[in-house]
């Protein structure tokens, strides 16, 4: 039986509500054709993978696992090539190894990839030298060049996005299942350019110690521990473009439920989380594990409304709140949020996104984030959750496997001047490979310190 909450729901019922952040297409028939086309194509993921992820997230919610969710702010079609995808997978695997070692818990790996192609924008249009054009909303919608043809939303890009998402996940799956992600072989994940000696040594130490632990268990048990060493990997993206999400939404008779099969774990961005909006209507009906980005503007009643609307059955692993308050505001905002959810009597998985509340613009006009603020927000998040008897079950990071200079700070001490050297993001600044690995090490180190403090 379908639950009463979703009895009136269908994949297009969001269309009766106001939908924020949607592009305006000049030719609605062409949009309809693209959506119909994607609806006939096979799904990118299947429901039992989605259910497996939900169970893993339920473990993280109980405190028995930890979520590492990361990737680009926006994927671009041009980056759908093997080298970029492999590098992103490598850094996520390296980080997860460091976290596994430090946290002593299974790590649930979820990429912001294979579909992270649509972006919310603060303005619908952009004006340059007196010319006004639609804003760039991600490769799923239009192109960044400032010309009328590039900026006009093109429904065919939905198909191109679907195809690239499928190509990306197909490649990632083949790598992961082919043994690339085997913990016996972390040398496969070497990115080559960790030059900073302390980072490199610490990482090699962790690799060595995990290798020793595997040798030890396999030595005494006389068999290879494949179950624990073959890691798995899931995909996620912001479920922003509702026509695209609708196109891959299927009723699965075997499960007797609806799923969004364009990704394992879609999330609702902060700008589209209004309780009366189309995004909440869409997300309440799908059975995937879902995330919601939470900022300081979300008050107690709103949070409670999200909990009861999106997870009326209090199903473990269903709802993740990804808080992104910023280093300055987290101490005031997070305790209230934890308390508000507690009052509902329900539980969520709490995850910290230390990126989006810490974006600033340099005097030269470049969008950046300081490593120290990212680290500070994370430290505070762990501490506040622990002090309140809650559990921070994951992190959500914007990163790339490339050697970019988009965020300042970190062990190499990147400055505002360095930003010009290798700034490639067309949207938010990402941690580069070294900064991402360093952040994972800091999380692991802090967790070891906290464990030692509890024991003493
Ligand atoms: C993002 O994750 O890139 C984003 C736009 O975040 P938020 O919705 O939290 O602002
Ligand atoms: Co972003």
PDB file of N, CA and C and ligand atoms in Angstrom, residues 73 112 119 356 369 398 428, ligand 2:
ATOM      1  N   UNK A  73      31.332  22.059  -7.108  1.00  0.00           N
ATOM      2  CA  UNK A  73      30.127  22.862  -6.898  1.00  0.00           C
ATOM      3  C   UNK A  73      29.198  22.572  -8.080  1.00  0.00           C
ATOM      4  N   UNK A 112      29.493  14.253  -5.186  1.00  0.00           N
ATOM      5  CA  UNK A 112      28.653  15.296  -5.793  1.00  0.00           C
ATOM      6  C   UNK A 112      28.978  15.179  -7.263  1.00  0.00           C
ATOM      7  N   UNK A 119      22.465  24.818 -11.317  1.00  0.00           N
ATOM      8  CA  UNK A 119      22.817  25.693 -10.199  1.00  0.00           C
ATOM      9  C   UNK A 119      21.746  26.733  -9.917  1.00  0.00           C
ATOM     10  N   UNK A 356      29.665  26.480   2.215  1.00  0.00           N
ATOM     11  CA  UNK A 356      28.775  27.500   1.679  1.00  0.00           C
ATOM     12  C   UNK A 356      28.474  28.671   2.609  1.00  0.00           C
ATOM     13  N   UNK A 369      37.250  30.960  -0.415  1.00  0.00           N
ATOM     14  CA  UNK A 369      36.956  30.520   0.957  1.00  0.00           C
ATOM     15  C   UNK A 369      38.289  30.296   1.638  1.00  0.00           C
ATOM     16  N   UNK A 398      33.055  20.810  -1.074  1.00  0.00           N
ATOM     17  CA  UNK A 398      33.298  21.083  -2.494  1.00  0.00           C
ATOM     18  C   UNK A 398      34.784  20.954  -2.753  1.00  0.00           C
ATOM     19  N   UNK A 428      31.358  28.048  -7.358  1.00  0.00           N
ATOM     20  CA  UNK A 428      32.012  28.213  -6.055  1.00  0.00           C
ATOM     21  C   UNK A 428      33.434  27.647  -6.026  1.00  0.00           C
TER      22      UNK A 428
HETATM   23 CO1  LIG B   2      28.508  25.462  -4.270  1.00  0.00          CO
END
